Coordinates of C-alpha atoms (C1' of nucleotides) in Angstrom, one line a residue:
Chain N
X1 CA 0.0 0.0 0.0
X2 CA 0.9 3.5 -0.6
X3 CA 0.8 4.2 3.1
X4 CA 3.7 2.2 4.0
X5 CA 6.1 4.4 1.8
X6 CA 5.2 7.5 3.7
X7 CA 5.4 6.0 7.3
X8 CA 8.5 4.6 6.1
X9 CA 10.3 8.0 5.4
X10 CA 8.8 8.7 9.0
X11 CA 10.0 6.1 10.4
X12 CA 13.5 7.2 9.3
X13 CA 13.1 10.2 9.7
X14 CA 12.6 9.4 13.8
X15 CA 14.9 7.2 14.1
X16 CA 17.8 9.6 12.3
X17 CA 16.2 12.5 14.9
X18 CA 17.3 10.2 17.8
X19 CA 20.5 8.7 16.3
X20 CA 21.4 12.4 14.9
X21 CA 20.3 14.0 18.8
X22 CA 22.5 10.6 20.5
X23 CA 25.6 11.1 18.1
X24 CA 25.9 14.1 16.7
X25 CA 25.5 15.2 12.7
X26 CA 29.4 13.7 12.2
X27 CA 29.5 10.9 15.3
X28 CA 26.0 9.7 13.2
X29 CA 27.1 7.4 10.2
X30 CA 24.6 5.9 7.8
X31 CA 24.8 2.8 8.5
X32 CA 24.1 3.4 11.8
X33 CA 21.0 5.0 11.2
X34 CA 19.4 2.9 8.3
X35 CA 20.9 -0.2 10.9
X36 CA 18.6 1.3 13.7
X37 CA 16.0 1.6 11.5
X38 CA 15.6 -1.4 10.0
X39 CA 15.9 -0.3 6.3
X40 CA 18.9 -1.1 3.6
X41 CA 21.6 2.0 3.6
X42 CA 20.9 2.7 0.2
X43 CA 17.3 3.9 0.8
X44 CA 18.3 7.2 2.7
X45 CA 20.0 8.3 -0.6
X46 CA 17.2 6.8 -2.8
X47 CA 14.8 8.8 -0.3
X48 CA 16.6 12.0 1.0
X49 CA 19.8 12.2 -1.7
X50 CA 22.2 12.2 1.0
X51 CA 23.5 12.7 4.7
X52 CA 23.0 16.3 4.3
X53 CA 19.9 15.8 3.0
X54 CA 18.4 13.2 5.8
X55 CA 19.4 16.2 8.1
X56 CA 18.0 19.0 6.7
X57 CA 14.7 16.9 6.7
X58 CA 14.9 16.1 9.7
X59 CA 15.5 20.0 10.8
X60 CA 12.4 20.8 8.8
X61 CA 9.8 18.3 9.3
X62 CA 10.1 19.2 13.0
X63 CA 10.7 23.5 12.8
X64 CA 7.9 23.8 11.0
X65 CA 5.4 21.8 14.0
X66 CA 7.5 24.6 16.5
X67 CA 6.3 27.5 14.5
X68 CA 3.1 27.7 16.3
X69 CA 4.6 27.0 19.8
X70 CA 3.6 30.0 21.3
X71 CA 0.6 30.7 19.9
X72 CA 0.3 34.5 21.1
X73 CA -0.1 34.1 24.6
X74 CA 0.9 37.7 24.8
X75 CA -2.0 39.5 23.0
X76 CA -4.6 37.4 25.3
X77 CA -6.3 40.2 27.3
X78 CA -7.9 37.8 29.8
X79 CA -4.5 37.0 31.9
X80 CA -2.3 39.9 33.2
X81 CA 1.6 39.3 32.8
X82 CA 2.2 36.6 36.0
X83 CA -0.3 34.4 34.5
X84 CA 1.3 34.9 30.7
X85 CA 4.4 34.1 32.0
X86 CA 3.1 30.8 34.3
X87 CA 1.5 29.9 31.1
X88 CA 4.9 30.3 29.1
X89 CA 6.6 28.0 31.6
X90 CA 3.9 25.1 31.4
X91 CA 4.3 25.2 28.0
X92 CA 7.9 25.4 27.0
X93 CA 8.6 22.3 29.7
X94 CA 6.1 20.3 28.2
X95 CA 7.2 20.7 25.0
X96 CA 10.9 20.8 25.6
X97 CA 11.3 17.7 27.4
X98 CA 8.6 16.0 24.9
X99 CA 10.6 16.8 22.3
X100 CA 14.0 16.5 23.8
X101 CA 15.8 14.7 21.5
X102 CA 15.6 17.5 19.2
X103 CA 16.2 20.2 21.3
X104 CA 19.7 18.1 22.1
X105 CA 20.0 18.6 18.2
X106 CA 18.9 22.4 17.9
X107 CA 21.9 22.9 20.3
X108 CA 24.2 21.1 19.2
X109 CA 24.0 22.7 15.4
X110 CA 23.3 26.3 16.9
X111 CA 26.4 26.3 19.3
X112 CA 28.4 24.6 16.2
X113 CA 29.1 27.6 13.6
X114 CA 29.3 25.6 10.7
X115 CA 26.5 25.1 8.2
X116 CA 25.6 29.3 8.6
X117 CA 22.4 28.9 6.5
X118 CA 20.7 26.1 8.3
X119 CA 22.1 27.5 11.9
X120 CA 20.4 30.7 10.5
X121 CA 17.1 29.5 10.1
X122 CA 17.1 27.8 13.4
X123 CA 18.4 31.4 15.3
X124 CA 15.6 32.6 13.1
X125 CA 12.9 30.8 14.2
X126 CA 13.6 30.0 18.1
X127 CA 13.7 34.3 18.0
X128 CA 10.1 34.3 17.9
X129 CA 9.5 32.2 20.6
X130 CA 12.2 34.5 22.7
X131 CA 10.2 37.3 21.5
X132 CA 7.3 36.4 22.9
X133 CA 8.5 35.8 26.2
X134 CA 10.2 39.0 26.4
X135 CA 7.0 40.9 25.2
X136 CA 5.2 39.1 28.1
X137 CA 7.9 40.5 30.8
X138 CA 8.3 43.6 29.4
X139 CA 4.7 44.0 29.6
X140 CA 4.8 42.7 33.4
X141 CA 7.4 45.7 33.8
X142 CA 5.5 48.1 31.9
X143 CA 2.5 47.6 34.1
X144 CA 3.6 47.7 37.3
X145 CA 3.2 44.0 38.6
X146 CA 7.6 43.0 37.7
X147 CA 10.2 44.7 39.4
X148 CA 11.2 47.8 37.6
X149 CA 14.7 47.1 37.6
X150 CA 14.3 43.5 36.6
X151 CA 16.8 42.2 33.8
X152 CA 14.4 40.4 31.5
X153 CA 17.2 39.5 29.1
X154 CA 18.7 37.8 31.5
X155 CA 15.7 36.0 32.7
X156 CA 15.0 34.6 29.2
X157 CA 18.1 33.6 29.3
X158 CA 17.5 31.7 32.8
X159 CA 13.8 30.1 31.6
X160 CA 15.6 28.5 28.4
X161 CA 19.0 28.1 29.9
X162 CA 17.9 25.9 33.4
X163 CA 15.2 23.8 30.4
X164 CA 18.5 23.5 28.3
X165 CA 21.0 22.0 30.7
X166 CA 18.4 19.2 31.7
X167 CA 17.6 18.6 28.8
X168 CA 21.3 18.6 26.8
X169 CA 22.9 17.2 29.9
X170 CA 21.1 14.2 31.2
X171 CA 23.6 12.3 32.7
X172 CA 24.9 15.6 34.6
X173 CA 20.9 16.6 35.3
X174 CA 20.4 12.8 36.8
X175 CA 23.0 12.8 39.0
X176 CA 22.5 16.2 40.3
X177 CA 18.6 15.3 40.6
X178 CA 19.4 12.1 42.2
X179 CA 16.8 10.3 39.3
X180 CA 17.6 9.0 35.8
X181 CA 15.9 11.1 34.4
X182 CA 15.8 9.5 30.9
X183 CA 12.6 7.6 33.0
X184 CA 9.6 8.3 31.1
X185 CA 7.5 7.8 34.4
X186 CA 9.8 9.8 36.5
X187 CA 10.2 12.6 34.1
X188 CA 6.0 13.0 33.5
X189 CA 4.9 12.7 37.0
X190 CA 7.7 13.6 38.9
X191 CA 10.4 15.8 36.7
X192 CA 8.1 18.1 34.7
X193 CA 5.6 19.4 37.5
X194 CA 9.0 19.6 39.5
X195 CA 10.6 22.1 37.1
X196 CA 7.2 23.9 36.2
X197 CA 6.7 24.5 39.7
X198 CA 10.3 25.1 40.2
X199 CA 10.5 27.6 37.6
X200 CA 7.2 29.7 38.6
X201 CA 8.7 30.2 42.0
X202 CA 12.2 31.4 40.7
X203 CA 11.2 34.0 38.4
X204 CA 8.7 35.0 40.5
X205 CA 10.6 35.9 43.3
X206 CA 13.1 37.7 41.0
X207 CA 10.3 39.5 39.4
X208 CA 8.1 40.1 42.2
X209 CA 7.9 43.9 43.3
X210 CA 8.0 43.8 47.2
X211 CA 11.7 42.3 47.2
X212 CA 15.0 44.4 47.2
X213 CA 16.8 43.8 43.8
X214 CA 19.4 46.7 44.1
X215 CA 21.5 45.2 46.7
Chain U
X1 CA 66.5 26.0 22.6
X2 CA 65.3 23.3 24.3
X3 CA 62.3 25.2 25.5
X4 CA 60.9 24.6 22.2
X5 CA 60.5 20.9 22.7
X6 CA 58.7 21.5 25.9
X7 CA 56.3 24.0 24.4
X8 CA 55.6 21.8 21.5
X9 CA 53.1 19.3 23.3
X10 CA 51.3 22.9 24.8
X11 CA 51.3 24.2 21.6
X12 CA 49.6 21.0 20.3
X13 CA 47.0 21.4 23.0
X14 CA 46.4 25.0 22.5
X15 CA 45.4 23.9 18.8
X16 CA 43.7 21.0 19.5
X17 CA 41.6 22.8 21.9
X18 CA 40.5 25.1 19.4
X19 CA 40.2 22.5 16.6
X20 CA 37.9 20.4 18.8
X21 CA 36.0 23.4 19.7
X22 CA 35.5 24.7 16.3
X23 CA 34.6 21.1 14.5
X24 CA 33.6 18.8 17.5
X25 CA 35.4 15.4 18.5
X26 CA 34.2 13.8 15.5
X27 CA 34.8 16.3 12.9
X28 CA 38.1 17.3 14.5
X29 CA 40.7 15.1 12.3
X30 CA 44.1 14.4 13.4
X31 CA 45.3 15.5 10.4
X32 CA 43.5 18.9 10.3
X33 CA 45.0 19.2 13.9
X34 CA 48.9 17.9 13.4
X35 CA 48.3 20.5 10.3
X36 CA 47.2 23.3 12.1
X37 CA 50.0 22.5 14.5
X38 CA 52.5 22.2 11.8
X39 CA 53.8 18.6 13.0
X40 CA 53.7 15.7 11.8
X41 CA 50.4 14.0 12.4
X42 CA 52.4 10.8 14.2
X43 CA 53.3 13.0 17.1
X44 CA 50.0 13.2 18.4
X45 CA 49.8 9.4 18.9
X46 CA 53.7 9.5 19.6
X47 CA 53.0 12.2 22.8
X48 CA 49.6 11.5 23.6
X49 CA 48.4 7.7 22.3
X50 CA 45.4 8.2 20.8
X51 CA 43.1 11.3 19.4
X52 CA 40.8 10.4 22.7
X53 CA 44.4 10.7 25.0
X54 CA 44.6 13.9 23.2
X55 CA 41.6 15.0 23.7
X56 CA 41.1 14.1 27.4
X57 CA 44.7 15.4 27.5
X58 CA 43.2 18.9 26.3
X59 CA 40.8 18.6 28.8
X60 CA 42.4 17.6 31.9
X61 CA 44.3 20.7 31.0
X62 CA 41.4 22.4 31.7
X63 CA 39.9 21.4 34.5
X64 CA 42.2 20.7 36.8
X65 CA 43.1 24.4 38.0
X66 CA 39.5 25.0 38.5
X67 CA 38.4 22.1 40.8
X68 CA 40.6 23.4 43.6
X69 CA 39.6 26.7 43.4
X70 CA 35.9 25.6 44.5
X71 CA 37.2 23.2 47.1
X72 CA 39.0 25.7 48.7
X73 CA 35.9 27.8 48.9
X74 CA 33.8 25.7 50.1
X75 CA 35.8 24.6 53.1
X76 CA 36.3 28.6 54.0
X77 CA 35.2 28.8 57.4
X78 CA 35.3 32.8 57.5
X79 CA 32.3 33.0 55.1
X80 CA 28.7 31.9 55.3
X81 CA 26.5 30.4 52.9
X82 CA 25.5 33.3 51.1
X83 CA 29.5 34.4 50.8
X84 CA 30.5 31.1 49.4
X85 CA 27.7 31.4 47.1
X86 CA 28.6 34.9 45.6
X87 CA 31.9 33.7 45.5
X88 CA 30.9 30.7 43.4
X89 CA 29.6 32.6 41.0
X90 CA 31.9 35.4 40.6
X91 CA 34.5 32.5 39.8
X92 CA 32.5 30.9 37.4
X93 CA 31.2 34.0 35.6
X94 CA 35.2 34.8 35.1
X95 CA 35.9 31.3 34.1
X96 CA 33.7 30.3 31.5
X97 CA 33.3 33.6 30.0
X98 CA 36.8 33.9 29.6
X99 CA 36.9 29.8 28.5
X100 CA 34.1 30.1 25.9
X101 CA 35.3 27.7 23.5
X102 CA 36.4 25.2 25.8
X103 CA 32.5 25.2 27.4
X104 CA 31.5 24.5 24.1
X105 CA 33.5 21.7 23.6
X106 CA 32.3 20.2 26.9
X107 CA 28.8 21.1 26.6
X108 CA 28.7 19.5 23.4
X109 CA 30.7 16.2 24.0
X110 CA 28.4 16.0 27.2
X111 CA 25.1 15.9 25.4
X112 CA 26.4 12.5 23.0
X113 CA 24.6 9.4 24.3
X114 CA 27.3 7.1 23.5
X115 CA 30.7 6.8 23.0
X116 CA 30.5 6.2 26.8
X117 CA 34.2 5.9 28.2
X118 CA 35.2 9.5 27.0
X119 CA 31.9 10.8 28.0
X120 CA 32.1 9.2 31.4
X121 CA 35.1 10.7 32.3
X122 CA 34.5 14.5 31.2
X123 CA 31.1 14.0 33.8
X124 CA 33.3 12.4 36.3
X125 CA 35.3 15.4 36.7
X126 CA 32.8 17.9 36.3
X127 CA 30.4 16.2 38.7
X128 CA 33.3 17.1 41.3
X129 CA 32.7 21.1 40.4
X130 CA 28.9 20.6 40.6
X131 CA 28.8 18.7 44.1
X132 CA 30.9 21.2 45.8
X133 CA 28.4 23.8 44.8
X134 CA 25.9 21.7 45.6
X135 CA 27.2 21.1 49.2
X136 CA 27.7 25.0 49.8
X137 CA 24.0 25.8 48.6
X138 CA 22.8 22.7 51.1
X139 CA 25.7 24.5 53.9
X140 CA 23.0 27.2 53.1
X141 CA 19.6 25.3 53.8
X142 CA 20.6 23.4 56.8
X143 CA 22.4 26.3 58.8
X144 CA 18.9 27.9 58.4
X145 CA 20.2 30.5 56.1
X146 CA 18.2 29.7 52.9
X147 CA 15.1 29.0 52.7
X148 CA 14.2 25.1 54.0
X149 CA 12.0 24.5 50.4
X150 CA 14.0 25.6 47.9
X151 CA 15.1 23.3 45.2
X152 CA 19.0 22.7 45.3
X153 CA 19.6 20.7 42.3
X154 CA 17.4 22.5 40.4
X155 CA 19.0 25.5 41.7
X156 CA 22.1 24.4 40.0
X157 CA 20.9 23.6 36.7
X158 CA 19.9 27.5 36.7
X159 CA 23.2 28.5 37.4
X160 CA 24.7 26.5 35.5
X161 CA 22.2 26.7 32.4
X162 CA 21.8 30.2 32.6
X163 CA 25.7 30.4 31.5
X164 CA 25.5 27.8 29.0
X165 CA 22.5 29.3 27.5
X166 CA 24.7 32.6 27.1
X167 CA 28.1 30.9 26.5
X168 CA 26.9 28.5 23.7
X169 CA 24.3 30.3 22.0
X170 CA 26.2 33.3 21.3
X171 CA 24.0 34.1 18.0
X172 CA 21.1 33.9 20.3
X173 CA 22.0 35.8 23.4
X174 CA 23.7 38.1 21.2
X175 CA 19.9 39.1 19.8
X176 CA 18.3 38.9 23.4
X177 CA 20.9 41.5 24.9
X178 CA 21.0 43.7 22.6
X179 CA 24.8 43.5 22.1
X180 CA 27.3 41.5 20.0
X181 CA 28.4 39.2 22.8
X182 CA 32.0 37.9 21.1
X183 CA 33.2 41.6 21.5
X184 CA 35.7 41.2 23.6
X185 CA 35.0 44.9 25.9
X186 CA 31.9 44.7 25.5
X187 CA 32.3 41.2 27.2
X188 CA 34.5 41.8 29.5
X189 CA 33.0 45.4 30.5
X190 CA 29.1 45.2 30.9
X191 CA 28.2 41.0 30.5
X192 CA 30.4 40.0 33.2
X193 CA 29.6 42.4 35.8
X194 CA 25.7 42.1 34.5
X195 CA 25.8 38.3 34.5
X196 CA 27.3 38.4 38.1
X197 CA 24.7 41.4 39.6
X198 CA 21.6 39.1 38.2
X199 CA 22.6 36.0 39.0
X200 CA 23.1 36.8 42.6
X201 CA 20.0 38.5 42.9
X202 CA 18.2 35.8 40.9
X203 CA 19.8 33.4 43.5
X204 CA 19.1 35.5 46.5
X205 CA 15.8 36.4 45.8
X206 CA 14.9 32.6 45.5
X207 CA 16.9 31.3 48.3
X208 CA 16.0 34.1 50.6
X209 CA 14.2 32.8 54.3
X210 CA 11.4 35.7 54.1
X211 CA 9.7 35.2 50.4
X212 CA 7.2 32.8 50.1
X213 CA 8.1 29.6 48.6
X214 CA 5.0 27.5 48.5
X215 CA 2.6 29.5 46.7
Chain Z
dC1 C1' 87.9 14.6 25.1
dA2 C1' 86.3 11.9 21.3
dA3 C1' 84.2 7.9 19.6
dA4 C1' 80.6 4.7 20.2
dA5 C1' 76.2 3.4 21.9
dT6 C1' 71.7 4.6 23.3
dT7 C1' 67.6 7.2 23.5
dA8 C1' 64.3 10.6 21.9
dA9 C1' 62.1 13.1 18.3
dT10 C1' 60.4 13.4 13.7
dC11 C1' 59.0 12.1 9.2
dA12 C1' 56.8 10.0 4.9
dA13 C1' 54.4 6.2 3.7
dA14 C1' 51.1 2.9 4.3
dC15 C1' 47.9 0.1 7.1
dG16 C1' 43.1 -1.8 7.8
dA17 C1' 38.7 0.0 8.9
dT18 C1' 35.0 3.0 8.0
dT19 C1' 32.9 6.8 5.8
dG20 C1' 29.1 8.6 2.3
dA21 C1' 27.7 7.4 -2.0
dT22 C1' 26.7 4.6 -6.2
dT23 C1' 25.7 0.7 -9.0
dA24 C1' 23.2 -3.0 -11.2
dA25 C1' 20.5 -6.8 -10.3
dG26 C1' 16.3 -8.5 -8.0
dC27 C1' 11.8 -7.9 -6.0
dG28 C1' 6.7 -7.4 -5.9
dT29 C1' 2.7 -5.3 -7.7
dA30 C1' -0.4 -3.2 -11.1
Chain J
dT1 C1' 5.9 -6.3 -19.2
dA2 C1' 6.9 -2.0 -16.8
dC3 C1' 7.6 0.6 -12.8
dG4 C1' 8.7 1.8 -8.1
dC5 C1' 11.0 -0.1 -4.4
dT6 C1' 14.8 -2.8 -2.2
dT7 C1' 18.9 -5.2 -1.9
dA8 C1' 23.9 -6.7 -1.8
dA9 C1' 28.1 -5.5 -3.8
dT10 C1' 31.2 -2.0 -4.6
dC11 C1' 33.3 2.7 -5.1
dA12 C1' 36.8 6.3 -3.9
dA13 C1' 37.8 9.0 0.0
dT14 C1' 39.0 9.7 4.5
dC15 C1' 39.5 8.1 9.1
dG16 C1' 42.8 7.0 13.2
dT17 C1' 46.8 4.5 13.8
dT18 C1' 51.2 2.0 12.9
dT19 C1' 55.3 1.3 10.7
dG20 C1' 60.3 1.6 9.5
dA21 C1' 63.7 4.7 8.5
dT22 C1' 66.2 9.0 9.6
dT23 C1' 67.8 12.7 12.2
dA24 C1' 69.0 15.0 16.7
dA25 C1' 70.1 14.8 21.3
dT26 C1' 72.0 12.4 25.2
dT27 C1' 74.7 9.1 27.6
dT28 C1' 78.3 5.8 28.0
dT29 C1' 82.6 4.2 27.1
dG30 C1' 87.7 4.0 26.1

DNA sequence: CAAAATTAATCAAACGATTGATTAAGCGTA
DNA sequence: TACGCTTAATCAATCGTTTGATTAATTTTG
């Protein structure tokens, strides 16, 4: 049947996501991947043209679900900023850590400066998420409910930073956390509620008005 | 002069740090290193074994001036908790900022699933860095000095992500500050000091007895 | 001290293994 | 049969490493 050729590319197309995320673009050779996936080495050329190729695919078959991550929580008049910005957290860990594998990737190629064009696109893209976020505390400052002299740069940097190191860093993050955190039970019931409330707490205690930040 | 013969394995290293950090462990070819080196691409088995002695030659290079300078912090006596702790980050702000390419390298090497040995070692030694934090920040919560709910390890991952997320991301954080973080003054002048004043604060405001943790 | 013997450093060349990629033959279905 | 898919076999290139020979430095010996 037809179907079986497209859940095959899929199916490739997963399994070089992981392999890619595990190994990294050069540490990943073809034959491991069309090994781990079951299919003959041949078919990732006769499919994607080449190495290259299975990467960029995989890069785009999974930037273009992320485009609508934050779907303009910001302009939701309903929720003032603390509520935005609890809303932001819940929603970047659930997707970060459901999606970890590729954020491992995202890193990896971002912090590599090779590849300009691709990197590019990525710095592209992951911009409007930032955006957002910094929209929703600038708007907190603006308003009078964050501190006034809060550095919201900064904090971004914090909210993706503290996801990013669990994330990128599992065996560190497991043995710091005292969990292996690669767990799929521990890491839904235990490990994301833990970081979302984790997370709520921290930059609300930064950005909270009644404490002294100029110290 | 027989200086030179000396200087010729830290002159390997110096290159090899850079080569690794540029292209990875995997795209980082002996022979693209022996020819940036100018040697002859035997010597780096001849002096160091293998490309892996190399590397973890490169690396223990590294590391080992910084994991006494934490030690020796942490067994201060003269300074409480929240000293230790501004110390701690004052030292690391300096360090990785100024070691940029090197916290690539790790951060990157780190975030591979496999290739186990090498991998196990670089966490090995920096597990040593992050459990002498750790043991200040606990100093902190069981002296009655931070606050008794607060969330060490994931207290850790912020500091140590929040750096990360500046250090290898540099397009990135480059956009969110406003500034071209690879300039050197600009670095050295307003990041460093910034990253140092926030992170504290960030730290304090979290860890701090009197805010209320359990909302 | 000088000649001889030993060690260390360096090199070009080549090793076997693995890389990404291609080929031509075989397969199953329409 | 004809076409899209799949396979094993094979390609040249590159990988990390090893080799044997050569030179430079050091030590031992007479």
């Amino acid at each position: 049947m037809e179907k079986d050729k497209i859940d095959k590319k899929e199916h490739i197309l997963d399994v070089a996501e992981k392999v890619f995320a595990d190994l990294g673009y050069d540490g990943a050779s073809t034959r491991t991947i069309s090994g781990e996936a079951g299919v003959n080495m041949a078919m990732l050329n006769y499919y994607f043209g080449s190495k290259e190729g299975l990467f960029l695919a995989v890069f785009e078959r999974k930037i273009n679900s992320f485009r609508t991550l934050l779907q303009n929580i910001g302009s939701d008049g309903s929720m003032n900023a603390w509520d935005k910005l609890d809303k932001c957290i819940d929603n970047y860990v659930e997707r970060i850590i459901a999606n970890n594998c590729f954020q491992k990737l995202i890193n990896r190629e971002v912090s590599m400066n090779k590849r300009g064009d691709l990197t590019d696109k990525i710095i592209e893209i992951l911009m409007v998420n930032v955006y957002e976020v910094k929209r929703i505390m600038e708007e907190g400052v603006n308003t009078g409910l964050f501190h006034a002299d809060a550095d919201i740069p900064m904090v971004i940097a914090t909210l993706f930073g503290t996801k990013n190191y669990i994330v990128n860093m599992p065996q560190l993050s497991s043995l710091i956390l005292g969990h292996d955190i690669r767990d799929e039970k521990f890491m839904e019931n235990e490990l994301k509620p833990r970081v979302k409330t984790y997370m709520k707490r921290l930059l609300k205690a930064y950005l909270v008005k009644e404490h002294d930040n100029s110290k």
